[in-house]
XYZ file of C-alpha atoms in Angstrom:
652
model
C -35.047 30.029 -19.149
C -37.556 27.411 -20.184
C -36.198 24.224 -21.719
C -37.701 23.848 -25.209
C -41.066 22.103 -25.236
C -42.530 19.999 -28.003
C -45.603 20.795 -30.019
C -48.969 19.990 -28.407
C -49.566 16.973 -30.638
C -46.362 15.325 -29.443
C -47.339 15.371 -25.739
C -50.998 14.440 -25.968
C -50.337 11.457 -23.679
C -48.681 13.583 -21.016
C -50.457 14.593 -17.906
C -47.976 17.242 -16.839
C -44.389 17.834 -17.915
C -42.493 20.949 -16.950
C -38.697 21.245 -17.325
C -36.878 24.317 -16.037
C -33.201 25.305 -16.212
C -32.417 27.279 -13.075
C -29.224 29.321 -12.878
C -28.056 30.817 -9.638
C -24.540 31.924 -10.490
C -24.792 35.340 -8.881
C -25.813 34.053 -5.463
C -28.760 36.438 -5.207
C -32.211 35.355 -4.080
C -34.051 33.791 -6.990
C -37.759 32.999 -6.796
C -39.305 30.939 -9.555
C -42.950 29.982 -9.585
C -44.251 27.378 -12.009
C -47.990 26.873 -12.213
C -49.871 24.385 -14.355
C -53.588 24.724 -14.865
C -56.092 22.684 -16.753
C -56.352 23.990 -20.303
C -54.187 26.952 -19.428
C -50.556 27.869 -19.747
C -47.385 27.851 -17.703
C -45.637 31.090 -16.899
C -42.251 31.699 -15.255
C -41.799 34.873 -13.269
C -38.683 36.113 -11.445
C -39.658 37.848 -8.261
C -37.362 40.784 -8.987
C -38.988 41.510 -12.356
C -42.534 40.287 -11.893
C -44.835 40.306 -13.717
C -42.451 40.368 -16.699
C -42.741 37.036 -18.454
C -39.570 35.068 -19.107
C -41.196 32.431 -21.216
C -44.651 31.070 -21.836
C -45.183 27.602 -23.187
C -48.621 26.332 -24.183
C -49.633 22.727 -23.977
C -52.755 20.739 -24.588
C -55.213 19.844 -21.918
C -54.586 16.458 -20.380
C -57.055 14.255 -18.573
C -57.738 15.028 -14.902
C -55.487 18.052 -15.007
C -57.095 20.159 -12.344
C -54.428 20.270 -9.681
C -51.827 22.957 -9.160
C -48.243 22.422 -8.128
C -45.753 25.131 -7.206
C -41.956 25.108 -6.982
C -40.261 27.936 -5.154
C -36.505 28.336 -5.490
C -34.555 30.411 -3.067
C -30.886 30.811 -2.520
C -30.245 27.568 -0.680
C -33.408 25.528 -0.741
C -36.110 24.118 -2.949
C -39.659 23.861 -1.653
C -41.995 21.431 -3.363
C -45.704 21.591 -2.607
C -47.733 18.662 -3.836
C -51.497 18.872 -3.900
C -53.835 15.983 -3.304
C -54.447 13.609 -6.179
C -51.139 14.193 -7.976
C -48.325 11.736 -8.562
C -45.271 13.972 -8.327
C -41.718 13.117 -9.246
C -38.958 15.654 -8.667
C -35.626 15.061 -10.380
C -32.824 16.821 -8.536
C -29.099 16.317 -9.122
C -29.748 13.157 -11.141
C -31.772 11.638 -8.249
C -35.486 10.878 -8.474
C -37.399 11.961 -5.389
C -41.036 10.938 -5.097
C -43.329 13.305 -3.235
C -46.251 11.385 -1.664
C -49.818 12.136 -2.700
C -50.771 14.112 0.392
C -52.320 17.458 0.871
C -49.799 20.283 0.791
C -46.822 18.127 1.723
C -43.624 20.137 1.440
C -40.073 18.889 1.058
C -37.038 21.122 1.390
C -33.936 20.244 -0.621
C -30.527 21.786 -0.009
C -28.869 23.174 -3.203
C -25.282 22.041 -3.573
C -24.293 23.528 -6.921
C -24.730 27.003 -8.447
C -26.217 25.552 -11.656
C -29.143 23.171 -11.264
C -31.375 21.336 -13.659
C -34.782 20.595 -12.155
C -37.332 18.463 -13.951
C -40.838 18.695 -12.487
C -43.049 15.809 -13.607
C -46.661 15.161 -12.724
C -47.584 11.823 -14.230
C -49.978 8.972 -14.041
C -49.432 5.552 -15.586
C -49.285 6.909 -19.129
C -46.163 6.814 -21.309
C -43.696 9.680 -21.181
C -42.246 10.969 -24.462
C -39.037 12.832 -25.191
C -39.987 16.495 -25.643
C -37.011 17.522 -27.787
C -37.292 18.750 -31.353
C -36.107 15.350 -32.620
C -38.385 12.504 -33.589
C -40.330 11.149 -30.576
C -38.723 8.245 -28.739
C -40.918 6.167 -26.420
C -39.774 6.012 -22.788
C -41.325 4.013 -20.023
C -41.789 5.010 -16.420
C -39.693 1.997 -15.533
C -36.787 3.675 -17.296
C -36.821 6.355 -14.656
C -36.474 3.838 -11.865
C -34.101 2.551 -10.596
C -31.577 4.241 -12.977
C -31.224 7.895 -11.985
C -32.926 10.419 -14.196
C -30.538 12.195 -16.531
C -30.133 15.884 -16.961
C -31.731 17.128 -20.199
C -28.415 17.781 -21.907
C -27.190 14.274 -21.109
C -30.463 12.872 -22.348
C -30.071 14.622 -25.661
C -26.399 13.675 -25.911
C -27.218 10.028 -25.371
C -29.862 10.110 -28.067
C -27.450 11.854 -30.452
C -24.688 9.354 -29.710
C -27.072 6.475 -30.286
C -27.953 7.825 -33.701
C -24.300 8.499 -34.525
C -23.574 4.886 -33.709
C -26.274 3.879 -36.149
C -24.689 6.171 -38.750
C -21.313 4.505 -38.191
C -22.901 1.107 -38.729
C -24.487 2.302 -41.966
C -21.200 3.819 -43.164
C -19.412 0.559 -42.466
C -22.023 -1.297 -44.473
C -21.611 1.214 -47.322
C -17.852 0.687 -47.291
C -18.315 -3.055 -47.514
C -20.746 -2.644 -50.396
C -18.305 -0.383 -52.227
C -15.481 -2.850 -51.741
C -17.661 -5.634 -53.048
C -18.740 -3.495 -55.992
C -15.114 -2.665 -56.826
C -14.182 -6.315 -56.551
C -16.969 -7.406 -58.886
C -17.108 -4.491 -61.351
C -13.724 -2.686 -61.407
C -11.703 -3.299 -64.558
C -8.402 -2.814 -62.740
C -9.252 -5.655 -60.361
C -9.172 -7.969 -63.349
C -5.484 -7.207 -63.860
C -3.006 -9.622 -62.292
C -1.223 -8.382 -59.208
C 2.100 -8.754 -61.006
C 1.013 -6.308 -63.703
C -0.219 -3.716 -61.202
C 3.034 -4.085 -59.290
C 4.955 -3.497 -62.528
C 2.994 -0.283 -63.129
C 3.766 0.874 -59.597
C 7.424 0.173 -60.318
C 7.446 2.603 -63.252
C 6.097 5.338 -60.972
C 8.351 4.488 -58.051
C 11.717 4.228 -59.832
C 11.428 6.781 -62.649
C 13.897 9.571 -61.777
C 14.603 11.131 -65.154
C 13.906 14.769 -65.937
C 10.712 14.068 -67.853
C 9.320 12.124 -64.907
C 10.082 14.973 -62.500
C 8.348 17.452 -64.796
C 5.365 15.144 -65.088
C 5.045 14.890 -61.315
C 5.157 18.667 -60.971
C 2.216 18.890 -63.348
C 0.399 15.803 -62.089
C 1.336 15.412 -58.398
C -1.411 12.823 -57.907
C 0.672 10.412 -59.996
C 3.282 10.055 -57.282
C 3.515 6.362 -56.650
C 2.847 6.469 -52.891
C -0.555 8.255 -53.131
C -1.500 5.953 -55.993
C -1.106 2.915 -53.753
C -3.629 4.397 -51.301
C -6.458 4.361 -53.835
C -7.878 1.142 -52.435
C -7.038 -1.645 -50.024
C -6.190 -4.082 -52.809
C -3.618 -1.721 -54.338
C -2.148 -1.035 -50.924
C -1.771 -4.741 -50.187
C -0.098 -5.277 -53.560
C 2.417 -2.516 -52.843
C 3.163 -3.784 -49.337
C 3.734 -7.311 -50.606
C 6.170 -6.262 -53.357
C 9.646 -5.657 -51.835
C 11.035 -4.195 -55.065
C 8.788 -1.140 -54.706
C 10.455 -0.143 -51.431
C 14.069 -0.536 -52.476
C 14.585 3.095 -53.500
C 15.835 5.174 -50.594
C 15.284 8.525 -52.305
C 14.439 11.519 -50.073
C 13.350 9.221 -47.251
C 12.767 10.719 -43.814
C 14.969 9.096 -41.144
C 12.009 7.989 -39.032
C 10.751 5.812 -41.899
C 14.085 4.199 -42.744
C 13.711 1.175 -40.502
C 10.146 0.442 -41.630
C 10.946 0.795 -45.331
C 14.118 -1.229 -44.920
C 12.051 -4.035 -43.394
C 9.601 -3.940 -46.312
C 12.391 -4.478 -48.821
C 12.908 -8.039 -47.661
C 15.968 -9.288 -49.504
C 15.500 -7.235 -52.695
C 18.429 -5.165 -54.071
C 18.467 -1.559 -52.842
C 18.772 1.820 -54.564
C 20.281 4.602 -52.466
C 20.106 8.208 -53.618
C 21.136 11.179 -51.496
C 20.767 14.658 -52.987
C 21.835 16.671 -49.940
C 18.762 18.887 -50.015
C 16.903 19.987 -46.904
C 17.788 20.295 -43.233
C 17.649 16.540 -42.707
C 20.317 15.793 -45.294
C 23.113 14.748 -42.918
C 20.834 12.929 -40.515
C 19.101 11.282 -43.444
C 22.304 9.960 -44.952
C 23.698 8.841 -41.617
C 20.512 6.971 -40.721
C 20.336 5.293 -44.115
C 23.969 4.235 -44.029
C 23.545 2.758 -40.567
C 21.097 0.282 -42.070
C 22.629 -0.255 -45.488
C 26.371 -0.454 -44.860
C 25.706 -3.519 -42.736
C 24.331 -5.202 -45.854
C 26.414 -3.847 -48.774
C 25.666 -7.005 -50.734
C 22.127 -5.678 -51.247
C 23.048 -2.277 -52.758
C 22.241 -2.147 -56.479
C 22.574 1.596 -57.172
C 24.389 4.219 -55.113
C 23.976 7.930 -55.944
C 25.424 10.632 -53.683
C 25.100 14.256 -54.782
C 26.045 15.917 -51.482
C 29.483 16.717 -50.125
C 29.374 14.237 -47.285
C 31.972 11.629 -46.293
C 30.773 8.194 -47.267
C 33.631 6.449 -49.094
C 35.200 5.061 -45.936
C 31.876 3.476 -44.919
C 31.731 1.192 -47.948
C 34.659 -1.092 -47.284
C 32.896 -4.412 -47.806
C 32.279 -6.257 -51.097
C 29.226 -5.147 -53.063
C 28.493 -8.072 -55.389
C 25.236 -6.602 -56.768
C 26.233 -2.945 -57.185
C 25.656 -1.901 -60.825
C 25.641 1.919 -60.801
C 27.797 4.368 -58.842
C 27.197 8.136 -59.125
C 28.986 10.800 -57.091
C 28.629 14.489 -57.900
C 31.194 16.040 -55.519
C 34.930 15.604 -55.918
C 35.633 12.290 -54.250
C 38.931 10.449 -54.183
C 38.295 6.724 -54.252
C 40.836 4.443 -52.572
C 41.949 1.281 -54.376
C 40.195 -0.910 -51.766
C 36.832 0.827 -52.088
C 34.005 -1.732 -51.773
C 36.575 -4.183 -50.509
C 37.962 -4.286 -54.028
C 35.012 -6.459 -55.131
C 32.179 -5.183 -57.341
C 31.777 -7.708 -60.177
C 28.502 -6.223 -61.502
C 29.559 -2.562 -61.443
C 29.237 -1.369 -65.058
C 28.521 2.389 -64.824
C 30.535 4.985 -62.902
C 29.826 8.721 -62.942
C 32.105 10.792 -60.762
C 33.670 14.216 -60.684
C 36.523 13.073 -58.545
C 39.647 11.051 -59.086
C 39.681 7.389 -60.021
C 42.753 5.417 -58.951
C 45.075 4.164 -61.722
C 44.601 0.621 -60.444
C 41.385 -0.679 -58.908
C 39.967 -4.194 -59.017
C 36.464 -2.946 -58.241
C 36.482 -1.134 -61.629
C 37.462 -4.190 -63.641
C 34.064 -4.629 -65.329
C 32.914 -1.071 -66.005
C 31.610 -0.387 -69.518
C 30.393 3.209 -69.100
C 32.514 5.928 -67.534
C 31.678 9.574 -66.932
C 34.476 11.189 -64.960
C 36.616 14.247 -64.296
C 40.065 12.772 -63.575
C 41.268 9.500 -65.033
C 44.350 7.595 -66.079
C 43.558 6.977 -69.758
C 45.805 3.919 -70.024
C 44.347 2.114 -66.999
C 43.627 -1.551 -67.665
C 40.040 -1.297 -66.390
C 39.213 1.021 -69.329
C 39.740 -1.724 -71.892
C 36.079 -2.810 -71.697
C 34.580 0.657 -72.057
C 31.785 1.147 -74.570
C 30.972 4.714 -73.515
C 33.358 7.431 -72.334
C 32.490 10.960 -71.315
C 35.122 13.398 -70.104
C 33.671 16.421 -68.345
C 34.611 19.957 -69.175
C 37.791 20.698 -67.278
C 38.752 17.046 -66.987
C 42.328 16.152 -66.139
C 44.541 13.322 -67.343
C 46.501 11.391 -64.719
C 49.776 9.530 -64.963
C 50.437 6.055 -63.631
C 51.142 7.488 -60.163
C 47.858 9.395 -60.002
C 49.341 12.865 -60.545
C 47.716 15.387 -62.880
C 49.453 15.824 -66.239
C 49.860 19.445 -67.230
C 49.096 20.410 -70.850
C 48.336 16.954 -72.241
C 48.810 16.529 -75.973
C 46.850 14.930 -78.781
C 48.994 11.787 -78.656
C 48.035 11.214 -74.998
C 44.343 11.297 -75.868
C 44.813 9.069 -78.902
C 46.784 6.528 -76.855
C 43.981 6.470 -74.310
C 41.406 5.858 -77.032
C 43.561 3.081 -78.439
C 43.255 1.427 -75.035
C 39.448 1.227 -75.548
C 38.898 -1.043 -78.578
C 35.203 -1.626 -77.713
C 34.338 2.066 -77.495
C 30.975 2.910 -79.096
C 30.284 6.461 -77.893
C 32.757 9.250 -77.164
C 31.769 12.537 -75.529
C 34.708 14.786 -74.730
C 35.489 18.444 -74.134
C 39.105 19.117 -75.025
C 40.601 21.558 -72.476
C 42.083 24.954 -73.281
C 45.486 24.043 -71.845
C 45.836 21.081 -74.179
C 49.025 21.016 -76.211
C 48.190 21.914 -79.819
C 51.313 20.287 -81.269
C 50.455 17.912 -84.122
C 50.431 14.204 -83.513
C 53.551 12.175 -84.248
C 51.654 8.946 -84.877
C 52.329 7.296 -88.189
C 49.164 5.188 -88.383
C 45.582 6.097 -87.442
C 43.774 4.505 -84.518
C 41.120 2.024 -85.556
C 37.999 1.983 -83.368
C 35.703 -0.417 -85.235
C 32.710 -0.077 -82.902
C 32.686 3.700 -82.504
C 29.315 5.033 -83.687
C 28.762 8.408 -82.033
C 31.076 11.334 -81.268
C 30.311 14.534 -79.382
C 33.313 16.830 -79.160
C 33.873 20.418 -78.108
C 37.088 22.189 -79.062
C 38.426 24.871 -76.765
C 41.500 25.024 -79.020
C 40.510 24.713 -82.694
C 43.849 23.253 -83.814
C 43.134 20.112 -81.803
C 40.599 19.163 -84.475
C 43.487 17.511 -86.285
C 42.913 14.534 -83.967
C 40.230 13.454 -86.491
C 42.962 12.938 -89.058
C 44.231 10.065 -86.891
C 40.881 8.347 -86.255
C 39.338 5.615 -88.342
C 35.987 3.973 -87.674
C 33.949 1.509 -89.706
C 30.704 3.473 -89.728
C 30.067 6.704 -87.871
C 26.352 7.272 -87.201
C 26.375 10.719 -85.596
C 28.905 13.483 -85.167
C 28.327 16.668 -83.161
C 31.140 19.209 -83.101
C 31.256 22.676 -81.560
C 34.029 25.240 -81.370
C 34.875 28.866 -80.729
C 36.604 29.636 -84.025
C 35.293 27.774 -87.012
C 37.905 27.971 -89.790
C 40.593 25.555 -88.477
C 37.981 23.073 -87.231
C 35.621 22.440 -90.117
C 37.804 20.665 -92.637
C 39.287 17.865 -90.419
C 35.860 17.109 -88.954
C 34.088 17.028 -92.322
C 36.808 14.956 -93.980
C 36.500 12.399 -91.176
C 32.698 12.330 -91.465
C 32.725 12.023 -95.242
C 35.249 9.206 -95.003
C 33.559 7.218 -92.205
C 29.830 7.811 -92.729
C 28.137 5.027 -94.675
C 24.480 5.596 -93.849
C 21.690 6.818 -96.091
C 22.004 10.130 -97.860
C 21.396 13.192 -95.734
C 18.804 15.498 -97.169
C 17.559 17.730 -94.362
C 19.429 20.860 -93.325
C 18.582 23.221 -90.492
C 20.407 26.503 -90.423
C 20.650 28.977 -87.545
C 23.266 31.628 -86.757
C 26.518 29.711 -86.351
C 24.766 26.343 -86.567
C 24.208 23.706 -89.232
C 22.459 20.367 -88.791
C 22.129 17.634 -91.382
C 19.498 14.947 -90.852
C 17.403 12.340 -92.577
C 13.799 11.357 -91.794
C 13.297 8.613 -89.228
C 9.552 7.975 -89.566
C 6.497 8.832 -91.621
C 5.607 11.758 -89.351
C 8.590 13.755 -90.530
C 10.612 13.484 -87.316
C 14.306 14.144 -87.943
C 17.385 13.340 -85.867
C 20.596 15.322 -86.454
C 23.349 13.149 -87.893
C 25.923 15.879 -88.447
C 25.795 18.967 -86.240
C 28.227 21.867 -86.475
C 28.064 24.793 -84.074
C 30.360 27.785 -84.013
C 30.255 31.355 -82.819
C 30.624 32.904 -86.234
C 28.696 32.528 -89.498
C 29.158 29.266 -91.380
C 29.556 29.023 -95.129
C 26.973 26.360 -95.857
C 27.958 25.980 -99.514
C 31.554 25.158 -98.518
C 30.355 22.585 -95.991
C 28.161 20.843 -98.564
C 31.080 20.668 -100.963
C 33.036 18.682 -98.347
C 30.170 16.357 -97.386
C 29.502 14.542 -100.635
C 26.836 12.268 -99.146
C 24.494 15.143 -98.426
C 21.814 15.793 -101.031
C 19.786 18.682 -99.601
C 16.071 18.348 -100.220
C 14.554 20.060 -97.173
C 16.145 23.324 -96.088
C 15.035 25.065 -92.894
C 16.424 28.456 -91.947
C 16.126 29.988 -88.495
C 17.520 33.212 -87.185
C 17.132 35.208 -83.995
C 17.411 38.609 -85.643
C 16.674 40.332 -88.938
C 20.222 40.448 -90.197
C 23.526 38.669 -89.896
C 22.846 35.469 -91.824
C 23.186 35.449 -95.602
C 20.914 33.414 -97.816
C 22.646 30.287 -99.081
C 21.969 27.577 -101.645
C 19.880 29.855 -103.850
C 20.956 27.978 -106.934
C 20.684 24.511 -105.381
C 18.587 22.367 -107.709
C 17.826 19.578 -105.217
C 15.935 21.514 -102.541
C 12.244 20.595 -102.678
C 10.998 22.088 -99.400
C 11.891 25.404 -97.811
C 10.995 26.179 -94.175
C 11.302 29.731 -92.860
C 10.829 30.690 -89.222
C 8.960 33.701 -87.877
C 11.989 35.939 -87.391
C 13.322 35.427 -90.890
C 13.475 38.558 -93.046
C 11.125 37.547 -95.851
C 11.870 40.626 -97.933
C 15.483 39.440 -98.354
C 14.202 36.341 -100.125
C 11.062 37.476 -101.931
C 12.124 40.919 -103.179
C 13.569 40.050 -106.597
C 14.543 42.115 -109.590
C 12.549 41.730 -112.770
C 15.389 39.910 -114.508
C 16.200 37.589 -111.585
C 14.801 34.067 -111.530
C 13.304 32.818 -108.243
C 15.781 30.696 -106.217
C 15.430 26.974 -105.544
C 14.189 25.851 -108.995
C 12.987 22.413 -107.745
C 10.942 23.838 -104.883
C 7.570 22.152 -104.389
C 6.583 23.359 -100.915
C 7.124 26.575 -98.957
C 6.399 26.530 -95.241
C 6.158 29.810 -93.290
C 5.914 29.682 -89.517
C 4.651 32.448 -87.231
C 4.745 35.265 -89.798
C 2.590 38.306 -89.043
C 1.244 39.509 -92.395
C -1.132 41.930 -90.673
C 1.620 44.109 -89.236
C 3.928 43.583 -92.227
C 1.322 43.941 -94.963
C 4.030 44.686 -97.544
C 5.102 41.030 -97.511
C 1.913 39.818 -99.190
C 2.576 41.498 -102.602
C 6.210 40.331 -102.541
C 5.241 36.768 -101.662
C 2.463 36.678 -104.271
C 4.768 37.938 -107.028
C 7.492 35.468 -105.963
C 5.033 32.578 -106.181
C 3.526 33.739 -109.478
C 6.912 33.862 -111.203
C 7.672 30.215 -110.513
C 7.292 27.711 -113.318
C 4.891 25.438 -111.402
C 2.347 25.953 -108.656
C 3.744 25.064 -105.242
C 2.164 24.231 -101.897
C 2.164 27.108 -99.414
C 1.795 26.067 -95.773
C 1.105 28.827 -93.232
C 1.607 27.741 -89.612
C 0.466 30.126 -86.886
C 0.501 33.049 -89.297
C -1.674 36.154 -88.942
C -3.304 37.315 -92.166
C -6.632 38.713 -93.277
C -9.217 36.861 -95.329
C -8.568 39.068 -98.339
C -4.825 38.310 -98.185
C -5.590 34.604 -97.944
C -7.793 34.740 -101.037
C -5.100 36.691 -102.859
C -2.463 34.021 -102.135
C -4.825 31.247 -103.182
C -4.743 32.666 -106.696
C -1.091 31.664 -107.157
C -0.554 28.724 -104.751
C -2.270 25.842 -102.991
C -2.572 27.374 -99.521
C -2.933 25.354 -96.316
C -3.491 27.181 -93.016
C -2.743 25.406 -89.746
């Protein structure tokens, strides 16, 4: 086929240029005749299909273009006939062959490859231009000699590569301009490196549940991609060893590099045991870290892998130790030296005597000797569900009693927070202690009773000021009174005035800020219904002013506090049976005489249209107009106007 020619205007300086791609893959005889005439056209004819035209390319008439040149291709040779008065150059296999200006001089060339590119040029001293579809590029005849003439594809490739090189230069200049612009105009570049590093630290070392949820929603906030935003941020991250000290879900092949970046900063090791690389990951990490135990600041192992025997050297900077599987720690763990270890969370067994536990202040464990000397500094104790008490020899005590637990608590005079689940096999025999245990710093208690009679332990506790008490049980009657007597005796905060009621649940709170946020101070949860009036009679410091009732079904929870004169706000959830409250007899006065605001949440008045007349009559019979707040309620415009006749309605 013909190689593409340029438009006539682009070759006006050419005398003759003909470029032909000749293919002879089949090995058959191939005759090609190329003829150039003054003011005419060039035609290519295969002998086998003559006079069918393969391609015709028109060009403009050039000066002194009266000669004719013919190329004949056969299977193994090329014959070039040059007529008098023509400067002929034949490019064959990247070699330039000049055919002298003689009359009908022929030159035979042996073909050595099945695919040949032949360029047939008839030129004078004029310039030769590239005849591609790209912009013209000036070439000189001197460029053809002595360097060998290129095949057309190579010629185009070279021109393309030259332009790509220019593009790369321009892109590099653009990158430099952008960097300079960011350096001069970016607001973040005005921040000190220390502040940016601190921000990176929040992203890198935040492992709480809220952070994990945030990363699931905003994966681009992962700290490693953030550091790739620009070169400056990347350099800041690489130059801050503290950012690389967390070995959390690190691939083994990156351990050595990350370990080198930490410098001498304290390390955080966390192994969750997830994925196929869990064992290899842990082994590779330990190979680097156990050689420098003095650098470990936090060690968290959640997989059932042997690691205790590896840490037999002192760990002077270890502060936190967390192990999820059942692990039995030897007395000489960490070489018996961990002066900064303050928090231990383990499901396994702690030894009765251990010097490396001498300074712990927070303990969350499954098996423990409650009278161990290292518990004397505890400020926070949490005993898991199913925990076991040990004796001085490390053996499990069967059916521990209330006195054992009280003696253990007496061994913790600095205790501030107690979270305990009392086991089912606990001895329910009453305590034989004559005097109560005084824990002056105890402020918060979370307790779950598997055996309700164990609640009598509260009769033997005395604290200066309890700030929160959360109790739950299976059977409510034997539990409520000891707990409430203790709370009423030891609570000295502000009056509670917010109650939230659900099936088997009562919470008493007081506001904490101007936005109406409430934190439960007293929480009682049981499986059966709770007599709220009886509870309020035992808690004398509670003056109910806001009463919120929730229920998961239409029945099963009676209405309480109807005659309470202190309730000023009443909140009812969507599933509450409104007819039970608003359907009153003619002679019955509306409940809650001091009510000033009624808040209904998620009520569908469209489907339950009968509630509107009941609610309107209930509001109209009150002595004063109250505020009615409808949150996410469905009602028609006519119903809204009807309610506005008897109340100040707010829809949100």
